[in-house]
PDB file of C-alpha atoms in Angstrom:
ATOM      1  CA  UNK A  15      42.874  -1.536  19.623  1.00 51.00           C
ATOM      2  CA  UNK A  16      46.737  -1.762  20.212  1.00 52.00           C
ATOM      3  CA  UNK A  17      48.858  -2.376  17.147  1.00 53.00           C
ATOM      4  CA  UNK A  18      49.618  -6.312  18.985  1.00 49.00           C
ATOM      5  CA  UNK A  19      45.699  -7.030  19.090  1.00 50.00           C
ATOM      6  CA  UNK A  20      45.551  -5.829  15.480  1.00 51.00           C
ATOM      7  CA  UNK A  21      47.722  -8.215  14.118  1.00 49.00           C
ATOM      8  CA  UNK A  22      46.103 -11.274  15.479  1.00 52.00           C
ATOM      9  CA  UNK A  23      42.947 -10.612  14.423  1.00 48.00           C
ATOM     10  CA  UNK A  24      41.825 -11.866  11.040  1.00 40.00           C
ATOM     11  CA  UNK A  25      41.083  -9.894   7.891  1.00 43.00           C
ATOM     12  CA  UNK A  26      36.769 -11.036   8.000  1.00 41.00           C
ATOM     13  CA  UNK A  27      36.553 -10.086  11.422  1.00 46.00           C
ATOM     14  CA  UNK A  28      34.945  -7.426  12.966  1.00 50.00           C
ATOM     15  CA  UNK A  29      36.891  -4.742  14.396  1.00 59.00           C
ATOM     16  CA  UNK A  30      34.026  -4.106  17.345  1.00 61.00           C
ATOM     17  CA  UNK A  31      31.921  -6.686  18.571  1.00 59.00           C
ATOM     18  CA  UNK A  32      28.133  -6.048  18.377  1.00 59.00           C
ATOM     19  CA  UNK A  33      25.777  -6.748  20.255  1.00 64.00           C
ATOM     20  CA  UNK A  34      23.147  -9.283  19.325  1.00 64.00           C
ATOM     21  CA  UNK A  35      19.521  -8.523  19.072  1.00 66.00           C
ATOM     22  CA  UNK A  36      17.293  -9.180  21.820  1.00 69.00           C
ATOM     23  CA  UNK A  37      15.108 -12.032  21.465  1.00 71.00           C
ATOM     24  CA  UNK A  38      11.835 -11.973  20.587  1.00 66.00           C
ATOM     25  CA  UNK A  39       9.206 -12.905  22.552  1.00 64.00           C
ATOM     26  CA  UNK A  40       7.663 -16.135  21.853  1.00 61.00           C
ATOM     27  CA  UNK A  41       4.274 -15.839  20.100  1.00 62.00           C
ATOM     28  CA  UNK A  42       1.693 -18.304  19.248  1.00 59.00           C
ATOM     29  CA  UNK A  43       1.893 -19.451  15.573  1.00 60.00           C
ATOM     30  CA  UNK A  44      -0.917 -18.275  13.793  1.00 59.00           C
ATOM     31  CA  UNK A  45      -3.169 -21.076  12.081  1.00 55.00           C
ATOM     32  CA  UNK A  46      -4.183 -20.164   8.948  1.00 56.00           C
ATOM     33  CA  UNK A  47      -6.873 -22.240   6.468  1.00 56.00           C
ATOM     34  CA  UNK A  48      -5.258 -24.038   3.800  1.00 56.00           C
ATOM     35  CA  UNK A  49      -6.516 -22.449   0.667  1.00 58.00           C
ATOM     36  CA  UNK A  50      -7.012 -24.029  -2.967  1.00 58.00           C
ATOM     37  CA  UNK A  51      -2.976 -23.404  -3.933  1.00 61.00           C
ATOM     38  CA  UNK A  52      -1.758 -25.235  -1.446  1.00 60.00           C
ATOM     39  CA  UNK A  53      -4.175 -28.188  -0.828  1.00 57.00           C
ATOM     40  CA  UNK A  54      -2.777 -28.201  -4.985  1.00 63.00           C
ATOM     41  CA  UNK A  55       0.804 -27.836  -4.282  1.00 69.00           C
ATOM     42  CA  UNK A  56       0.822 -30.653  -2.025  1.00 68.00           C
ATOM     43  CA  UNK A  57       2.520 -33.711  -3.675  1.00 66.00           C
ATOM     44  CA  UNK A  58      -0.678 -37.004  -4.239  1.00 68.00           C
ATOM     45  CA  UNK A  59       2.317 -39.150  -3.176  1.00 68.00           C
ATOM     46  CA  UNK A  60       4.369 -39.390   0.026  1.00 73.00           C
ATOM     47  CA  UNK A  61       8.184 -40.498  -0.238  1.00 73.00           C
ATOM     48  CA  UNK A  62       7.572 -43.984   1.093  1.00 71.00           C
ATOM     49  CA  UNK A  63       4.903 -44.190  -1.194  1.00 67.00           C
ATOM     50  CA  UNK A  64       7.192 -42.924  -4.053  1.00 72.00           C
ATOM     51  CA  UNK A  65      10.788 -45.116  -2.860  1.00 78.00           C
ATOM     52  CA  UNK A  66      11.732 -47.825  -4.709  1.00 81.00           C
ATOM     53  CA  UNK A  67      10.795 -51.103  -2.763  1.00 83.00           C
ATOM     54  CA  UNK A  68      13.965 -52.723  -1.000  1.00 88.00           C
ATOM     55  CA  UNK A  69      13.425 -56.074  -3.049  1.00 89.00           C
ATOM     56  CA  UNK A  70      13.023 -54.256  -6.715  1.00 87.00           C
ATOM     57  CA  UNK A  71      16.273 -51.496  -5.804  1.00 89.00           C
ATOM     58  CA  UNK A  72      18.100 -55.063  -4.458  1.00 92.00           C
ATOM     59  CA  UNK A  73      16.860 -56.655  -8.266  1.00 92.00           C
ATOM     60  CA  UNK A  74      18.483 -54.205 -10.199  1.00 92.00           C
ATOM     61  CA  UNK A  75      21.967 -53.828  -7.911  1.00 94.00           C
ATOM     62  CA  UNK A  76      22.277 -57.543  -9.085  1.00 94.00           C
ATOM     63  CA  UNK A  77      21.658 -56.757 -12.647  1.00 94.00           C
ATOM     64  CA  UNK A  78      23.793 -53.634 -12.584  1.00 95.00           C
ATOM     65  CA  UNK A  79      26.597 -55.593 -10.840  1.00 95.00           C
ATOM     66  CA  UNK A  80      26.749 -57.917 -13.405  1.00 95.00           C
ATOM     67  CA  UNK A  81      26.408 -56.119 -16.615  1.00 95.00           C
ATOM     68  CA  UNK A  82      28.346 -53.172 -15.320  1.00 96.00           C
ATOM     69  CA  UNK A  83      30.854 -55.001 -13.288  1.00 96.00           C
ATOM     70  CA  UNK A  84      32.193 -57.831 -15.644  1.00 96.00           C
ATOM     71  CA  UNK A  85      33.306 -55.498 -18.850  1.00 97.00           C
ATOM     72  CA  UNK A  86      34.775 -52.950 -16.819  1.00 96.00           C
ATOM     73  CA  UNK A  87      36.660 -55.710 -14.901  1.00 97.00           C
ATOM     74  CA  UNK A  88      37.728 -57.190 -18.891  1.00 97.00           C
ATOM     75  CA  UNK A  89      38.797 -53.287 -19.482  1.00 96.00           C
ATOM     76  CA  UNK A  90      41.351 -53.256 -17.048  1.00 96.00           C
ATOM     77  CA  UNK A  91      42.633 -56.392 -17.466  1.00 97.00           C
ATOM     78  CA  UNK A  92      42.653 -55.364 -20.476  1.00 95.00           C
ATOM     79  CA  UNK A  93      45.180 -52.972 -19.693  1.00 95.00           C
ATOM     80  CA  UNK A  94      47.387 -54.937 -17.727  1.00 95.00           C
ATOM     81  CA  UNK A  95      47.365 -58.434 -20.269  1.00 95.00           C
ATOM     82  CA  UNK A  96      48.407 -55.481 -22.824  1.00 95.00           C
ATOM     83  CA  UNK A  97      51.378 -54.542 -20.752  1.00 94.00           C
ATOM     84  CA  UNK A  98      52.671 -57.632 -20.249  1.00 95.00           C
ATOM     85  CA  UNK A  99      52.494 -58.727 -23.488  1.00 94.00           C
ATOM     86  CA  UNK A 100      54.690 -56.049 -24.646  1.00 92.00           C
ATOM     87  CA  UNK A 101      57.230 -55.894 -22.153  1.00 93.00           C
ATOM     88  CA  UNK A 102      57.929 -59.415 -21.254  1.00 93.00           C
ATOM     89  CA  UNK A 103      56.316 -61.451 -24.490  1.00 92.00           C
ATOM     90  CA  UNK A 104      58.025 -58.609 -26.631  1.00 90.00           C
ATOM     91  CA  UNK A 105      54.468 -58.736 -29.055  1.00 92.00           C
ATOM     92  CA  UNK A 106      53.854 -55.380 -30.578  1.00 91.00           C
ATOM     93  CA  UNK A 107      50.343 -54.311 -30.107  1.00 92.00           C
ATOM     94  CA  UNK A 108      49.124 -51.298 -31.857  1.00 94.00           C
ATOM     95  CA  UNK A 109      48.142 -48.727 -28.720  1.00 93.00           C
ATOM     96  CA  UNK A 110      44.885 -47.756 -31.041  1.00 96.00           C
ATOM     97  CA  UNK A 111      43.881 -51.167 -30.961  1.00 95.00           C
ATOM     98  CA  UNK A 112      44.314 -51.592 -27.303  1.00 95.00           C
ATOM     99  CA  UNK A 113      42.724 -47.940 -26.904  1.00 96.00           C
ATOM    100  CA  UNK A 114      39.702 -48.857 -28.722  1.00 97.00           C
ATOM    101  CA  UNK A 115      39.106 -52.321 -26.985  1.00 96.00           C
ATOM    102  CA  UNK A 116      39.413 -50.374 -23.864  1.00 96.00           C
ATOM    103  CA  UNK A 117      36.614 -47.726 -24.476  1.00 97.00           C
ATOM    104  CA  UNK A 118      34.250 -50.501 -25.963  1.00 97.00           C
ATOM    105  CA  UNK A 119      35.045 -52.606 -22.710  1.00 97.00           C
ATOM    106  CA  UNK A 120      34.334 -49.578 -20.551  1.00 97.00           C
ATOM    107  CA  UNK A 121      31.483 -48.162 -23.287  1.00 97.00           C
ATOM    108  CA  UNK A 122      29.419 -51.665 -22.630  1.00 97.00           C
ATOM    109  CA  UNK A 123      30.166 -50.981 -18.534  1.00 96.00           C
ATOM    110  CA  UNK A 124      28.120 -47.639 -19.107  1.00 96.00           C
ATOM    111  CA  UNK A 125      25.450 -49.421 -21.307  1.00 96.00           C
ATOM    112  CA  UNK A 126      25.240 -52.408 -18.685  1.00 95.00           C
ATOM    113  CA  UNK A 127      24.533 -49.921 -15.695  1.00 95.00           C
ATOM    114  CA  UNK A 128      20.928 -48.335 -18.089  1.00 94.00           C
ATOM    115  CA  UNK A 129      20.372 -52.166 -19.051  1.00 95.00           C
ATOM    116  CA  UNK A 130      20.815 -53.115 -15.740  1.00 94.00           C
ATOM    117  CA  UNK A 131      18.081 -51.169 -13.740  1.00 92.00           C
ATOM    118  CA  UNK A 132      15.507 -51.022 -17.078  1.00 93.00           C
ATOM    119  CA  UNK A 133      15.505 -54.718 -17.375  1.00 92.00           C
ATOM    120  CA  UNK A 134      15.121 -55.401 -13.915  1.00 91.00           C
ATOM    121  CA  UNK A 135      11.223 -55.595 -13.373  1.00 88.00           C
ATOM    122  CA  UNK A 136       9.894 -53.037 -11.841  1.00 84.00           C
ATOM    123  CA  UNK A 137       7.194 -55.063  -9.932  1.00 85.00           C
ATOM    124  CA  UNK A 138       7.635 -56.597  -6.277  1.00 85.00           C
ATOM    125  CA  UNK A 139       6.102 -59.556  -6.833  1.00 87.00           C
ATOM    126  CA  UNK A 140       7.602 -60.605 -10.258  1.00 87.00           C
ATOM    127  CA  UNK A 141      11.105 -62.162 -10.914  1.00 86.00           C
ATOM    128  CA  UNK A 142      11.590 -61.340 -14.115  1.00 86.00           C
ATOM    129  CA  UNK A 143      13.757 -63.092 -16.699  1.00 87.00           C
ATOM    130  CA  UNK A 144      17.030 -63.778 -16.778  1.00 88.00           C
ATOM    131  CA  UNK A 145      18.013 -61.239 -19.798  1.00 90.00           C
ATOM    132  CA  UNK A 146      14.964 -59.296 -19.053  1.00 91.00           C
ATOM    133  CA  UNK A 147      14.578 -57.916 -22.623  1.00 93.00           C
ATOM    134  CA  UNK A 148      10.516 -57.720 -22.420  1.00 92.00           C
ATOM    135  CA  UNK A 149      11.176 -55.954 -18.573  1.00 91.00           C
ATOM    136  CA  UNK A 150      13.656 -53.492 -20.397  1.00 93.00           C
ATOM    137  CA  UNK A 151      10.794 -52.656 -23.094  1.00 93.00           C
ATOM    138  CA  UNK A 152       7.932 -52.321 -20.674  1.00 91.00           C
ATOM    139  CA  UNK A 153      10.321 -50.375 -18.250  1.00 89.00           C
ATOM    140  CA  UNK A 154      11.859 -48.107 -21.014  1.00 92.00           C
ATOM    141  CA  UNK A 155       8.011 -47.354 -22.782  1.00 90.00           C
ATOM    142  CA  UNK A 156       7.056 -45.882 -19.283  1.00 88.00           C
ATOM    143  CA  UNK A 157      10.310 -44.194 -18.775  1.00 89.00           C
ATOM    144  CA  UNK A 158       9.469 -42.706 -22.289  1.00 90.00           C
ATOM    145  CA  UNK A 159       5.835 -41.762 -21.072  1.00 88.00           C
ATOM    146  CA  UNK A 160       6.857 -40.102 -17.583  1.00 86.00           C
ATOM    147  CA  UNK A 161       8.938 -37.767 -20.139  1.00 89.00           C
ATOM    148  CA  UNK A 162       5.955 -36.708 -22.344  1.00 90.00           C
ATOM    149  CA  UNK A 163       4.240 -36.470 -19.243  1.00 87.00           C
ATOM    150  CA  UNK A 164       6.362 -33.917 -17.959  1.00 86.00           C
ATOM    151  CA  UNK A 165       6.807 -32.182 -20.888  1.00 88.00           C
ATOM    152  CA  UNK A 166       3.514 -32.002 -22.030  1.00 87.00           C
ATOM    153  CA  UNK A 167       3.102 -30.117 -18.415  1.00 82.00           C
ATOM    154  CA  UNK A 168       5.549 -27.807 -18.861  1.00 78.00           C
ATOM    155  CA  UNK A 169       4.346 -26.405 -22.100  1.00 72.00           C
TER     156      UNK A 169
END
C-alpha cells in the first residue's frame, strides 16, 4: 500500500481485502419430529391470546391519565405559583416546604400511574366503578398470585 492510501484508511479496517466464502449450496431443511421438550417448551398461549384487549388497555390510559396527569400538573404549577410569589408578591416561602409539596405532588403522580391500571377492571365486558377500589383489590390479589405462581416455579 503507498504511504497516501495508508492514511485514508481507517484504524478497524482491514489492510487486505478477503475474499468471501463461497456459498453454500442450498439444501432441503431437514424435518425432524417434535419430541416431548419441545411440544413442552411451547408457550399454551399465543400473543393475541395473551395482549391486553384494545378496550381494557384504552380503560386504564383514562385512569392513568387522570390520576397520574392531574398531581403532576399541581407539581409544576407548583413550582411556578412558588416563584412568583417570591419574586413579585415578595412572600417568603421556606424552599423545604415548597420541596416537600413538590415530591408529594409528583410522589401521588407515581402512585396514580399503579392505581390507575390496577383499578381499571380487567374484564372487557365490565365498566367498572368510578374509583374502582374493589377492581384495584381483585386486580392486585391476582397480581399477587401470578407472583407466587412464578416463584413457586422457580424453586
Amino acid at each position: 500500500m503507498s504511504a497516501e492510501s495508508e492514511r485514508n484508511r481507517l484504524p478497524f479496517e482491514p489492510n487486505k481485502k478477503r475474499q468471501k466464502p463461497p456459498k453454500a449450496k442450498a439444501q432441503t431443511p431437514i424435518v425432524k419430529e417434535e419430541s416431548d421438550k419441545e411440544a413442552k417448551r411451547k408457550p399454551p398461549f399465543t400473543k393475541e391470546e395473551m395482549a391486553i384487549p384494545q378496550v381494557v388497555s384504552q380503560r386504564m390510559v383514562r385512569r392513568v391519565a387522570w390520576l397520574c396527569g392531574v398531581p403532576t400538573i399541581l407539581g409544576i404549577l407548583t413550582l411556578v405559583v412558588s416563584y412568583l410569589l417570591i419574586v413579585y408578591a415578595d412572600i417568603k416561602l421556606p424552599p423545604l416546604l415548597v420541596l416537600l409539596v413538590n415530591m408529594g405532588l409528583f410522589g401521588l403522580g407515581v402512585l396514580g400511574i399503579t392505581y390507575g391500571v390496577l383499578s381499571a377492571s380487567w374484564e372487557e365486558q365490565r365498566v367498572g366503578t368510578l374509583i374502582g377500589w374493589s377492581e384495584f383489590t381483585t386486580n392486585f390479589g391476582r397480581m399477587v398470585a401470578g407472583w407466587r405462581e412464578t416463584r413457586q416455579k422457580k424453586v
